[in-house]
C-alpha cells in the first residue's frame, strides 16, 4: 500500500487560516513490512526521526493507538518549512495510515476535523485531504469545509532556499485588529472566493493581492514578495501571494505568460528555486 498526499498553499492572500489549494508536489508513504518496532526509511534530513517519534507515526498512533508496528518508506518532493504544507502532508498521511491499517472507515469530514485539531487551522490539511480548492472554518472546535474546482491556470512557486518556521511567521501577527479594518479584510476575501467560484481569475488575482490580515505584517520576513509582485504586474499575470506563512511566493499565470514570468523570476538575485506546478484535484490517494 502506498499513500500519496499533495503539497498545499494556504491563505491565497486574504483567505487567511481558511482558504487553500492542493498542488502537484507530493509526499509518498509506502508500507514495506511488519516490524518489531516502528521504523521509517527516508533521506529527508538528519533532524527528522526515523522511529516512532516521527510526526507520521505520532499522528497515526494518536488516531489509532492499537496499530501494530510497520517498516515504512517516506519520500517527498515537498520542500520543508517553506510554506507548502509539508507538515500538514505528514499529518494527513498519518491519519490515512491509521485509517487504512486500522480499518476505521473515516469519512472525509472526519479526516478534516482530526487533521485540523492536530494542525490548529484547516487551510493546509483540508486541501491536502480533499484536493483542489477548499474554503474552511474552524470555529468553536468544529470544522466546516467546502471543496470547489479551482479555475485552470499555471502555478509558479518561487521557493527561497531558506526556511521560515510557521511559528516565527505567526509570531509577528497582531492580536487585535480594528473592527472596520476587519470588515474590509473580510469583504476582500469574500470577493476573492466568489471570483474563484465564478471562474473569474483576473478578479480573483486582484483580490488575492489585497490581503489585510497577514501579508503586510510579514513583509519584513519575505522582502521578495514585493519584487515578485512588481514583476507579476509587468508580465500581466493573474496575481502573486505569499504561500501560507512563507517564504514561498505563488504566482498564478495564464499558460501563455508562464515562460515570461519564469524568466523574470530567474533574474532575481536571491538563492531560490522555481517550480512550475498545477492544482492537484484529488487530495490524499491510496494505491
Ligand atoms: N494560515 C497559516 C498561516 C498557514 O498563514 O500562518 C501556515 O500554516
Coordinates of N, CA, C and O in Angstrom, one line a residue, residues 75-259:
X75 N 9.1 9.3 1.1 CA 9.8 10.1 0.2 C 8.9 11.4 -0.1 O 7.7 11.3 0.1
X76 N 9.6 12.4 -0.4 CA 8.8 13.7 -0.6 C 9.5 14.7 -1.5 O 10.7 14.8 -1.4
X77 N 8.7 15.3 -2.4 CA 9.3 16.4 -3.1 C 8.8 17.8 -2.6 O 8.9 18.8 -3.3
X78 N 8.1 17.7 -1.4 CA 7.6 19.0 -0.9 C 8.7 19.6 0.0 O 9.1 19.0 1.0
X79 N 9.2 20.8 -0.4 CA 10.2 21.4 0.5 C 9.8 21.7 1.9 O 8.6 22.1 2.1
X80 N 10.7 21.5 2.9 CA 10.3 21.6 4.3 C 10.4 23.1 4.7 O 11.2 23.8 4.3
X81 N 9.4 23.4 5.6 CA 9.3 24.8 6.2 C 9.4 25.9 5.2 O 10.2 26.9 5.4
X82 N 8.7 25.8 4.1 CA 8.8 26.8 3.0 C 7.4 27.4 2.8 O 7.2 28.2 1.9
X83 N 6.4 26.9 3.5 CA 5.0 27.4 3.2 C 4.3 26.6 2.2 O 3.3 27.1 1.6
X84 N 4.6 25.3 2.0 CA 3.9 24.5 1.1 C 3.3 23.3 1.8 O 3.1 22.2 1.2
X85 N 3.0 23.4 3.1 CA 2.3 22.4 3.8 C 3.0 21.1 4.0 O 2.3 20.0 4.1
X86 N 4.3 21.1 4.2 CA 5.0 19.8 4.4 C 4.5 19.1 5.6 O 4.3 17.9 5.6
X87 N 4.4 19.8 6.8 CA 4.0 19.1 8.0 C 2.5 18.7 7.9 O 2.2 17.6 8.4
X88 N 1.7 19.5 7.3 CA 0.3 19.1 7.1 C 0.2 17.8 6.2 O -0.6 16.9 6.5
X89 N 1.1 17.7 5.2 CA 1.0 16.5 4.4 C 1.4 15.2 5.2 O 0.8 14.2 5.0
X90 N 2.3 15.4 6.2 CA 2.7 14.3 7.1 C 1.5 13.9 8.0 O 1.2 12.7 8.2
X91 N 0.8 14.9 8.5 CA -0.3 14.7 9.4 C -1.4 14.0 8.6 O -2.0 13.0 9.1
X92 N -1.7 14.4 7.4 CA -2.8 13.8 6.6 C -2.4 12.4 6.3 O -3.2 11.4 6.3
X93 N -1.1 12.1 6.0 CA -0.6 10.8 5.7 C -0.8 9.9 6.9 O -1.2 8.7 6.8
X94 N -0.5 10.4 8.1 CA -0.6 9.7 9.4 C -2.0 9.3 9.6 O -2.3 8.1 10.1
X95 N -2.9 10.2 9.4 CA -4.4 9.9 9.6 C -4.8 8.8 8.6 O -5.5 7.8 9.0
X96 N -4.4 8.9 7.4 CA -4.8 7.9 6.4 C -4.1 6.5 6.7 O -4.8 5.5 6.5
X97 N -2.9 6.6 7.2 CA -2.2 5.3 7.6 C -3.1 4.6 8.7 O -3.3 3.4 8.6
X98 N -3.4 5.4 9.7 CA -4.3 4.8 10.8 C -5.6 4.3 10.2 O -6.1 3.2 10.6
X99 N -6.2 5.1 9.4 CA -7.5 4.8 8.8 C -7.4 3.4 8.1 O -8.3 2.6 8.3
X100 N -6.4 3.2 7.2 CA -6.3 2.0 6.4 C -5.8 0.8 7.3 O -6.4 -0.3 7.2
X101 N -4.8 1.0 8.0 CA -4.3 -0.1 8.8 C -5.3 -0.5 9.9 O -5.3 -1.7 10.2
X102 N -6.0 0.4 10.4 CA -7.0 0.1 11.5 C -8.4 -0.1 11.0 O -9.3 -0.2 11.8
X103 N -8.6 -0.2 9.6 CA -10.0 -0.3 9.1 C -11.0 0.6 9.7 O -12.1 0.1 10.2
X104 N -10.7 1.9 9.8 CA -11.5 2.8 10.6 C -12.7 3.4 9.8 O -13.6 4.0 10.4
X105 N -12.6 3.3 8.5 CA -13.7 3.9 7.6 C -13.9 5.4 8.0 O -15.1 5.8 8.0
X106 N -12.9 6.2 8.1 CA -13.1 7.6 8.4 C -13.7 8.3 7.2 O -13.2 8.0 6.1
X107 N -14.6 9.2 7.4 CA -15.1 9.9 6.2 C -14.2 11.1 6.0 O -13.3 11.4 6.8
X108 N -14.4 11.8 4.8 CA -13.5 12.9 4.5 C -13.7 14.0 5.6 O -12.7 14.6 6.1
X109 N -14.9 14.2 6.1 CA -15.2 15.2 7.1 C -14.5 14.8 8.4 O -13.9 15.7 9.1
X110 N -14.5 13.5 8.8 CA -13.8 13.1 10.0 C -12.3 13.4 9.9 O -11.7 13.9 10.8
X111 N -11.7 13.1 8.7 CA -10.3 13.3 8.5 C -10.0 14.8 8.6 O -9.0 15.2 9.2
X112 N -10.8 15.7 8.0 CA -10.6 17.1 8.0 C -10.6 17.6 9.5 O -9.8 18.4 9.9
X113 N -11.6 17.1 10.2 CA -11.8 17.5 11.6 C -10.5 17.1 12.5 O -9.9 17.9 13.2
X114 N -10.1 15.8 12.3 CA -9.0 15.3 13.1 C -7.7 16.1 12.7 O -7.0 16.5 13.6
X115 N -7.5 16.3 11.4 CA -6.3 16.9 11.0 C -6.2 18.4 11.4 O -5.2 18.9 11.8
X116 N -7.4 19.0 11.4 CA -7.4 20.5 11.8 C -7.1 20.6 13.3 O -6.4 21.5 13.7
X117 N -7.7 19.7 14.1 CA -7.4 19.7 15.5 C -5.9 19.5 15.8 O -5.4 20.1 16.7
X118 N -5.3 18.7 15.0 CA -3.8 18.5 15.2 C -3.0 19.7 14.7 O -2.1 20.1 15.3
X119 N -3.4 20.2 13.6 CA -2.6 21.3 12.9 C -3.0 22.7 13.5 O -2.1 23.6 13.5
X120 N -4.2 22.9 13.9 CA -4.6 24.1 14.5 C -5.4 25.0 13.6 O -6.1 25.9 14.0
X121 N -5.2 24.8 12.3 CA -6.1 25.5 11.3 C -6.3 24.6 10.1 O -5.4 23.8 9.8
X122 N -7.4 24.8 9.4 CA -7.7 23.9 8.3 C -7.1 24.1 6.9 O -7.3 23.3 6.0
X123 N -6.5 25.3 6.7 CA -6.2 25.8 5.3 C -5.2 25.0 4.6 O -5.1 25.0 3.3
X124 N -4.3 24.2 5.3 CA -3.4 23.3 4.6 C -4.0 21.9 4.5 O -4.0 21.2 3.5
X125 N -4.4 21.4 5.7 CA -4.9 20.0 5.8 C -6.1 19.7 5.0 O -6.2 18.6 4.4
X126 N -7.0 20.7 4.9 CA -8.3 20.4 4.2 C -8.0 20.2 2.7 O -8.5 19.2 2.1
X127 N -7.3 21.1 2.0 CA -7.0 20.7 0.6 C -6.1 19.5 0.4 O -6.1 18.8 -0.6
X128 N -5.2 19.3 1.4 CA -4.3 18.0 1.3 C -5.2 16.8 1.3 O -4.9 15.8 0.7
X129 N -6.3 16.8 2.0 CA -7.3 15.7 2.1 C -8.2 15.7 0.9 O -8.4 14.6 0.3
X130 N -8.8 16.8 0.6 CA -9.8 16.9 -0.4 C -9.3 17.2 -1.9 O -10.0 16.9 -2.8
X131 N -8.2 17.8 -2.0 CA -7.7 18.2 -3.3 C -8.3 19.5 -3.7 O -9.2 20.1 -3.0
X132 N -7.8 20.1 -4.8 CA -8.4 21.3 -5.4 C -8.4 22.5 -4.5 O -7.5 22.7 -3.8
X133 N -9.5 23.2 -4.5 CA -9.6 24.5 -3.7 C -10.6 24.2 -2.6 O -11.7 23.7 -2.8
X134 N -10.2 24.5 -1.3 CA -11.1 24.3 -0.2 C -11.2 25.6 0.6 O -10.2 26.3 0.9
X135 N -12.4 25.9 1.0 CA -12.6 27.0 2.0 C -13.2 26.4 3.2 O -14.1 25.5 3.2
X136 N -12.6 26.7 4.4 CA -13.0 26.1 5.6 C -13.0 27.1 6.8 O -12.3 28.1 6.8
X137 N -13.8 26.7 7.8 CA -13.8 27.5 9.0 C -13.6 26.5 10.2 O -14.0 25.4 10.1
X138 N -12.9 27.0 11.2 CA -12.7 26.2 12.4 C -13.1 27.1 13.6 O -12.3 27.9 14.0
X139 N -14.3 26.9 14.0 CA -14.9 27.8 15.0 C -15.6 26.9 16.0 O -16.3 26.0 15.7
X140 N -15.4 27.3 17.3 CA -15.9 26.5 18.4 C -15.6 25.0 18.3 O -16.4 24.2 18.6
X141 N -14.4 24.7 17.8 CA -13.9 23.3 17.8 C -14.5 22.5 16.6 O -14.1 21.4 16.5
X142 N -15.3 23.1 15.8 CA -15.9 22.4 14.7 C -15.4 22.9 13.3 O -15.5 24.1 13.1
X143 N -15.0 22.0 12.5 CA -14.6 22.4 11.1 C -15.7 22.2 10.1 O -16.4 21.2 10.1
X144 N -15.9 23.3 9.3 CA -16.9 23.1 8.2 C -16.1 23.5 7.0 O -15.3 24.4 7.0
X145 N -16.2 22.6 5.9 CA -15.4 22.9 4.7 C -16.2 22.7 3.4 O -17.1 21.9 3.4
X146 N -15.8 23.4 2.4 CA -16.4 23.3 1.1 C -15.3 23.2 0.1 O -14.4 24.0 0.0
X147 N -15.4 22.1 -0.8 CA -14.4 22.0 -1.8 C -15.0 22.5 -3.1 O -16.2 22.3 -3.4
X148 N -14.2 23.1 -4.0 CA -14.7 23.6 -5.3 C -13.6 23.5 -6.3 O -12.4 23.6 -5.9
X149 N -14.0 23.4 -7.5 CA -13.0 23.4 -8.6 C -12.3 24.7 -8.7 O -12.9 25.8 -8.7
X150 N -10.9 24.7 -8.8 CA -10.2 25.9 -9.0 C -10.0 26.1 -10.5 O -9.7 25.2 -11.2
X151 N -10.2 27.4 -10.9 CA -10.1 27.6 -12.4 C -8.7 27.2 -12.9 O -7.7 27.3 -12.2
X152 N -8.7 26.8 -14.2 CA -7.4 26.4 -14.8 C -6.4 27.5 -14.9 O -6.7 28.6 -15.4
X153 N -5.2 27.2 -14.5 CA -4.1 28.2 -14.6 C -2.8 27.4 -14.3 O -2.8 26.3 -13.8
X154 N -1.7 28.1 -14.6 CA -0.4 27.5 -14.2 C -0.1 28.2 -12.8 O -0.5 29.3 -12.5
X155 N 0.7 27.4 -12.0 CA 1.1 27.9 -10.7 C 2.6 27.9 -10.6 O 3.2 26.8 -10.8
X156 N 3.2 29.0 -10.5 CA 4.7 29.1 -10.3 C 5.0 29.3 -8.9 O 4.5 30.2 -8.2
X157 N 5.8 28.4 -8.3 CA 6.2 28.5 -6.9 C 7.6 29.0 -6.9 O 8.5 28.4 -7.5
X158 N 7.8 30.2 -6.3 CA 9.2 30.7 -6.1 C 9.6 30.4 -4.6 O 9.0 30.9 -3.7
X159 N 10.5 29.4 -4.5 CA 10.8 28.8 -3.2 C 12.2 29.3 -2.8 O 13.2 28.7 -3.3
X160 N 12.3 30.3 -1.9 CA 13.6 30.7 -1.4 C 14.4 29.5 -0.7 O 13.7 28.6 -0.1
X161 N 15.7 29.5 -0.8 CA 16.5 28.4 -0.2 C 16.7 28.6 1.2 O 17.9 28.5 1.7
X162 N 15.8 29.1 2.0 CA 15.9 29.2 3.4 C 14.5 28.9 4.0 O 13.5 29.1 3.4
X163 N 14.6 28.4 5.3 CA 13.3 28.0 5.9 C 12.7 29.2 6.6 O 13.4 30.2 7.0
X164 N 11.4 29.2 6.8 CA 10.7 30.2 7.7 C 9.7 29.3 8.4 O 8.8 28.8 7.9
X165 N 9.9 29.2 9.7 CA 9.0 28.4 10.5 C 7.7 29.1 10.7 O 7.7 30.3 11.0
X166 N 6.6 28.4 10.6 CA 5.3 28.9 10.7 C 5.1 29.7 12.1 O 4.6 30.8 12.1
X167 N 5.7 29.1 13.1 CA 5.6 29.7 14.4 C 6.2 31.1 14.4 O 5.7 32.0 15.0
X168 N 7.4 31.2 13.8 CA 8.0 32.6 13.7 C 7.2 33.5 12.9 O 6.9 34.7 13.2
X169 N 6.6 33.0 11.7 CA 5.9 33.9 10.9 C 4.5 34.2 11.5 O 3.9 35.3 11.1
X170 N 4.0 33.5 12.4 CA 2.8 33.8 13.1 C 3.0 34.7 14.3 O 2.1 35.4 14.7
X171 N 4.3 34.7 14.8 CA 4.6 35.5 16.0 C 4.6 37.0 15.7 O 4.5 37.8 16.6
X172 N 4.7 37.4 14.4 CA 4.7 38.8 14.1 C 3.3 39.3 13.8 O 3.1 40.5 13.5
X173 N 2.3 38.5 13.9 CA 0.9 38.9 13.6 C 0.3 39.6 14.8 O 0.6 39.2 16.0
X174 N -0.6 40.6 14.6 CA -1.1 41.3 15.8 C -2.2 40.5 16.5 O -2.8 39.6 15.8
X175 N -2.5 40.8 17.7 CA -3.5 40.0 18.4 C -4.9 40.6 18.1 O -5.9 39.9 18.2
X176 N -4.9 41.9 17.8 CA -6.2 42.6 17.6 C -6.2 43.4 16.3 O -5.1 43.7 15.8
X177 N -7.4 43.7 15.8 CA -7.5 44.5 14.6 C -8.7 45.3 14.7 O -9.8 44.8 15.1
X178 N -8.7 46.6 14.3 CA -9.9 47.4 14.4 C -11.0 46.9 13.6 O -10.8 46.3 12.5
X179 N -12.2 47.0 14.2 CA -13.4 46.4 13.6 C -13.6 46.8 12.1 O -13.8 45.9 11.3
X180 N -13.5 48.1 11.7 CA -13.7 48.5 10.4 C -12.7 47.8 9.4 O -13.0 47.4 8.3
X181 N -11.4 47.7 9.9 CA -10.4 47.0 9.1 C -10.7 45.5 8.9 O -10.5 45.0 7.8
X182 N -11.3 44.9 9.9 CA -11.6 43.5 9.8 C -12.8 43.3 8.8 O -12.8 42.4 8.0
X183 N -13.7 44.3 8.9 CA -14.9 44.2 7.9 C -14.3 44.3 6.5 O -14.7 43.5 5.6
X184 N -13.4 45.2 6.2 CA -12.8 45.3 4.9 C -12.0 44.1 4.5 O -12.1 43.6 3.4
X185 N -11.2 43.6 5.4 CA -10.4 42.4 5.1 C -11.3 41.2 4.8 O -11.0 40.4 3.9
X186 N -12.4 41.1 5.5 CA -13.4 40.0 5.2 C -14.0 40.2 3.9 O -14.2 39.3 3.1
X187 N -14.4 41.5 3.5 CA -15.1 41.7 2.2 C -14.1 41.4 1.1 O -14.6 40.8 0.1
X188 N -12.8 41.7 1.2 CA -11.9 41.4 0.2 C -11.8 39.8 0.0 O -11.8 39.3 -1.2
X189 N -11.8 39.1 1.1 CA -11.7 37.6 1.0 C -13.0 37.1 0.3 O -12.9 36.2 -0.5
X190 N -14.1 37.7 0.7 CA -15.4 37.2 0.2 C -15.4 37.4 -1.4 O -15.8 36.5 -2.1
X191 N -15.0 38.5 -1.8 CA -15.0 38.8 -3.3 C -14.0 37.8 -4.0 O -14.3 37.3 -5.0
X192 N -12.8 37.6 -3.3 CA -11.9 36.7 -3.9 C -12.5 35.3 -4.1 O -12.4 34.7 -5.2
X193 N -13.1 34.8 -3.1 CA -13.7 33.5 -3.1 C -14.8 33.4 -4.2 O -14.9 32.5 -5.0
X194 N -15.7 34.4 -4.2 CA -16.8 34.4 -5.2 C -16.2 34.5 -6.6 O -16.7 33.8 -7.5
X195 N -15.1 35.2 -6.8 CA -14.5 35.3 -8.1 C -13.9 33.9 -8.5 O -14.1 33.5 -9.7
X196 N -13.3 33.2 -7.6 CA -12.8 31.8 -7.9 C -14.0 30.9 -8.3 O -13.9 30.2 -9.2
X197 N -15.1 31.0 -7.5 CA -16.2 30.1 -7.8 C -16.8 30.4 -9.1 O -17.3 29.5 -9.8
X198 N -16.7 31.7 -9.6 CA -17.2 32.1 -10.9 C -16.2 31.8 -12.0 O -16.5 32.1 -13.2
X199 N -15.1 31.3 -11.7 CA -14.0 31.1 -12.7 C -13.4 32.4 -13.2 O -12.8 32.4 -14.3
X200 N -13.5 33.5 -12.4 CA -13.0 34.8 -12.8 C -11.6 35.0 -12.2 O -11.5 35.7 -11.2
X201 N -10.6 34.4 -12.8 CA -9.3 34.5 -12.2 C -8.7 35.9 -12.3 O -8.0 36.3 -11.4
X202 N -9.0 36.7 -13.3 CA -8.5 38.1 -13.3 C -8.9 38.8 -12.0 O -8.1 39.5 -11.4
X203 N -10.2 38.7 -11.7 CA -10.7 39.4 -10.5 C -10.1 38.7 -9.2 O -9.7 39.4 -8.3
X204 N -10.1 37.4 -9.2 CA -9.6 36.7 -8.0 C -8.2 37.1 -7.8 O -7.8 37.4 -6.6
X205 N -7.4 37.2 -8.9 CA -5.9 37.6 -8.7 C -5.8 39.0 -8.1 O -4.9 39.2 -7.3
X206 N -6.6 39.9 -8.6 CA -6.6 41.3 -8.0 C -6.9 41.2 -6.5 O -6.1 41.8 -5.7
X207 N -7.9 40.5 -6.1 CA -8.3 40.4 -4.7 C -7.2 39.7 -3.9 O -7.0 40.0 -2.7
X208 N -6.6 38.7 -4.5 CA -5.5 37.9 -3.7 C -4.4 38.8 -3.3 O -3.7 38.5 -2.3
X209 N -4.2 39.9 -4.0 CA -3.1 40.8 -3.7 C -3.5 41.9 -2.7 O -2.7 42.8 -2.4
X210 N -4.8 41.9 -2.2 CA -5.3 42.9 -1.4 C -5.4 42.5 0.1 O -6.2 43.1 0.9
X211 N -4.8 41.4 0.4 CA -4.9 40.9 1.8 C -4.7 42.0 2.9 O -3.7 42.8 2.7
X212 N -5.5 42.0 3.9 CA -5.2 42.9 5.0 C -5.0 42.1 6.4 O -4.8 42.8 7.4
X213 N -5.0 40.8 6.3 CA -4.8 40.0 7.6 C -3.4 39.8 8.0 O -3.0 39.9 9.1
X214 N -2.6 39.4 7.0 CA -1.2 38.9 7.4 C 0.0 39.4 6.6 O 1.0 39.6 7.1
X215 N -0.2 39.6 5.3 CA 1.0 39.8 4.4 C 1.8 41.0 4.8 O 3.0 41.0 4.9
X216 N 1.1 42.1 5.2 CA 1.9 43.4 5.5 C 2.7 43.2 6.8 O 3.8 43.7 6.9
X217 N 2.1 42.4 7.7 CA 2.9 42.2 9.0 C 4.1 41.3 8.8 O 5.0 41.3 9.5
X218 N 4.0 40.5 7.7 CA 5.1 39.5 7.5 C 6.1 40.0 6.4 O 7.1 39.4 6.1
X219 N 5.9 41.2 5.9 CA 6.7 41.7 4.7 C 8.2 41.7 5.0 O 9.0 41.5 4.1
X220 N 8.5 42.1 6.3 CA 10.0 42.2 6.6 C 10.6 40.8 6.6 O 11.8 40.6 6.4
X221 N 9.8 39.7 6.7 CA 10.4 38.4 6.7 C 10.5 37.8 5.3 O 11.2 36.9 5.0
X222 N 9.7 38.5 4.4 CA 9.6 38.0 3.0 C 9.7 39.2 2.0 O 8.8 39.4 1.2
X223 N 10.9 39.9 2.0 CA 11.0 41.1 1.2 C 10.9 40.8 -0.3 O 10.5 41.7 -1.1
X224 N 11.1 39.6 -0.7 CA 11.0 39.2 -2.2 C 9.5 39.3 -2.7 O 9.3 39.4 -3.9
X225 N 8.6 39.3 -1.8 CA 7.2 39.3 -2.2 C 6.9 40.6 -3.0 O 6.2 40.5 -4.1
X226 N 7.3 41.7 -2.5 CA 7.1 43.0 -3.2 C 7.7 43.0 -4.6 O 7.1 43.4 -5.6
X227 N 9.0 42.5 -4.7 CA 9.6 42.5 -6.0 C 8.9 41.5 -7.0 O 8.7 41.8 -8.2
X228 N 8.5 40.4 -6.5 CA 7.8 39.4 -7.4 C 6.5 40.0 -7.9 O 6.1 39.8 -9.0
X229 N 5.8 40.7 -7.0 CA 4.5 41.3 -7.4 C 4.7 42.3 -8.5 O 3.9 42.4 -9.4
X230 N 5.8 43.1 -8.4 CA 6.1 44.1 -9.4 C 6.3 43.4 -10.8 O 5.8 43.8 -11.8
X231 N 7.1 42.3 -10.7 CA 7.3 41.5 -11.9 C 6.0 40.9 -12.5 O 5.8 40.9 -13.7
X232 N 5.2 40.5 -11.6 CA 3.9 39.8 -12.0 C 3.1 40.9 -12.7 O 2.4 40.6 -13.7
X233 N 3.1 42.1 -12.2 CA 2.3 43.2 -12.9 C 2.9 43.5 -14.2 O 2.1 43.7 -15.2
X234 N 4.2 43.5 -14.3 CA 4.9 43.8 -15.6 C 4.5 42.8 -16.6 O 4.2 43.1 -17.8
X235 N 4.5 41.5 -16.3 CA 4.2 40.4 -17.2 C 2.7 40.4 -17.5 O 2.2 39.9 -18.5
X236 N 1.9 40.8 -16.5 CA 0.4 40.8 -16.7 C -0.2 39.5 -16.4 O -1.2 39.1 -17.0
X237 N 0.3 38.8 -15.3 CA -0.3 37.5 -14.9 C -1.4 37.8 -13.9 O -1.7 39.0 -13.6
X238 N -2.1 36.7 -13.4 CA -3.3 37.0 -12.6 C -2.9 37.6 -11.2 O -3.6 38.5 -10.8
X239 N -1.9 37.1 -10.6 CA -1.5 37.6 -9.3 C -0.5 36.8 -8.5 O -0.2 35.7 -8.9
X240 N 0.1 37.4 -7.5 CA 1.1 36.7 -6.7 C 0.7 36.9 -5.2 O 0.2 37.9 -4.8
X241 N 1.0 35.9 -4.4 CA 0.7 36.0 -3.0 C 1.7 35.1 -2.2 O 2.3 34.1 -2.7
X242 N 1.8 35.4 -0.9 CA 2.6 34.6 0.0 C 1.9 33.2 0.2 O 0.7 33.1 0.5
X243 N 2.7 32.1 0.0 CA 2.1 30.8 0.2 C 2.2 30.4 1.7 O 3.2 30.3 2.2
X244 N 1.0 30.3 2.3 CA 0.9 30.0 3.7 C 1.7 31.1 4.5 O 1.6 32.3 4.2
X245 N 2.5 30.6 5.4 CA 3.3 31.5 6.2 C 4.6 31.9 5.6 O 5.4 32.6 6.2
X246 N 4.8 31.5 4.3 CA 6.0 31.8 3.6 C 7.2 30.9 3.9 O 7.0 30.0 4.7
X247 N 8.3 31.1 3.3 CA 8.7 32.2 2.5 C 8.3 32.0 1.0 O 8.6 32.9 0.2
X248 N 7.8 30.9 0.6 CA 7.4 30.7 -0.8 C 6.4 31.7 -1.3 O 5.5 32.0 -0.5
X249 N 6.5 32.2 -2.5 CA 5.5 33.0 -3.1 C 4.9 32.2 -4.3 O 5.7 31.6 -5.1
X250 N 3.6 32.2 -4.4 CA 3.0 31.6 -5.6 C 2.6 32.6 -6.6 O 2.0 33.7 -6.2
X251 N 2.7 32.4 -7.9 CA 2.3 33.3 -8.9 C 1.3 32.5 -9.8 O 1.6 31.4 -10.3
X252 N 0.1 33.0 -10.0 CA -0.9 32.3 -10.8 C -0.8 33.0 -12.2 O -0.9 34.2 -12.3
X253 N -0.6 32.1 -13.2 CA -0.4 32.7 -14.6 C -1.3 32.0 -15.6 O -1.7 30.9 -15.5
X254 N -1.6 32.8 -16.7 CA -2.2 32.2 -17.9 C -1.1 31.4 -18.6 O 0.1 31.9 -18.5
X255 N -1.4 30.3 -19.2 CA -0.4 29.4 -19.7 C 0.6 30.2 -20.6 O 1.8 30.0 -20.6
X256 N 0.1 31.1 -21.5 CA 0.9 31.7 -22.5 C 1.9 32.7 -21.8 O 2.8 33.2 -22.5
X257 N 1.7 33.1 -20.5 CA 2.6 34.0 -19.9 C 3.5 33.4 -18.9 O 4.4 34.0 -18.3
X258 N 3.4 32.0 -18.8 CA 4.2 31.3 -17.8 C 5.7 31.5 -18.0 O 6.5 31.8 -17.1
X259 N 6.1 31.2 -19.3 CA 7.6 31.3 -19.6 C 8.2 32.7 -19.3 O 9.2 32.8 -18.8

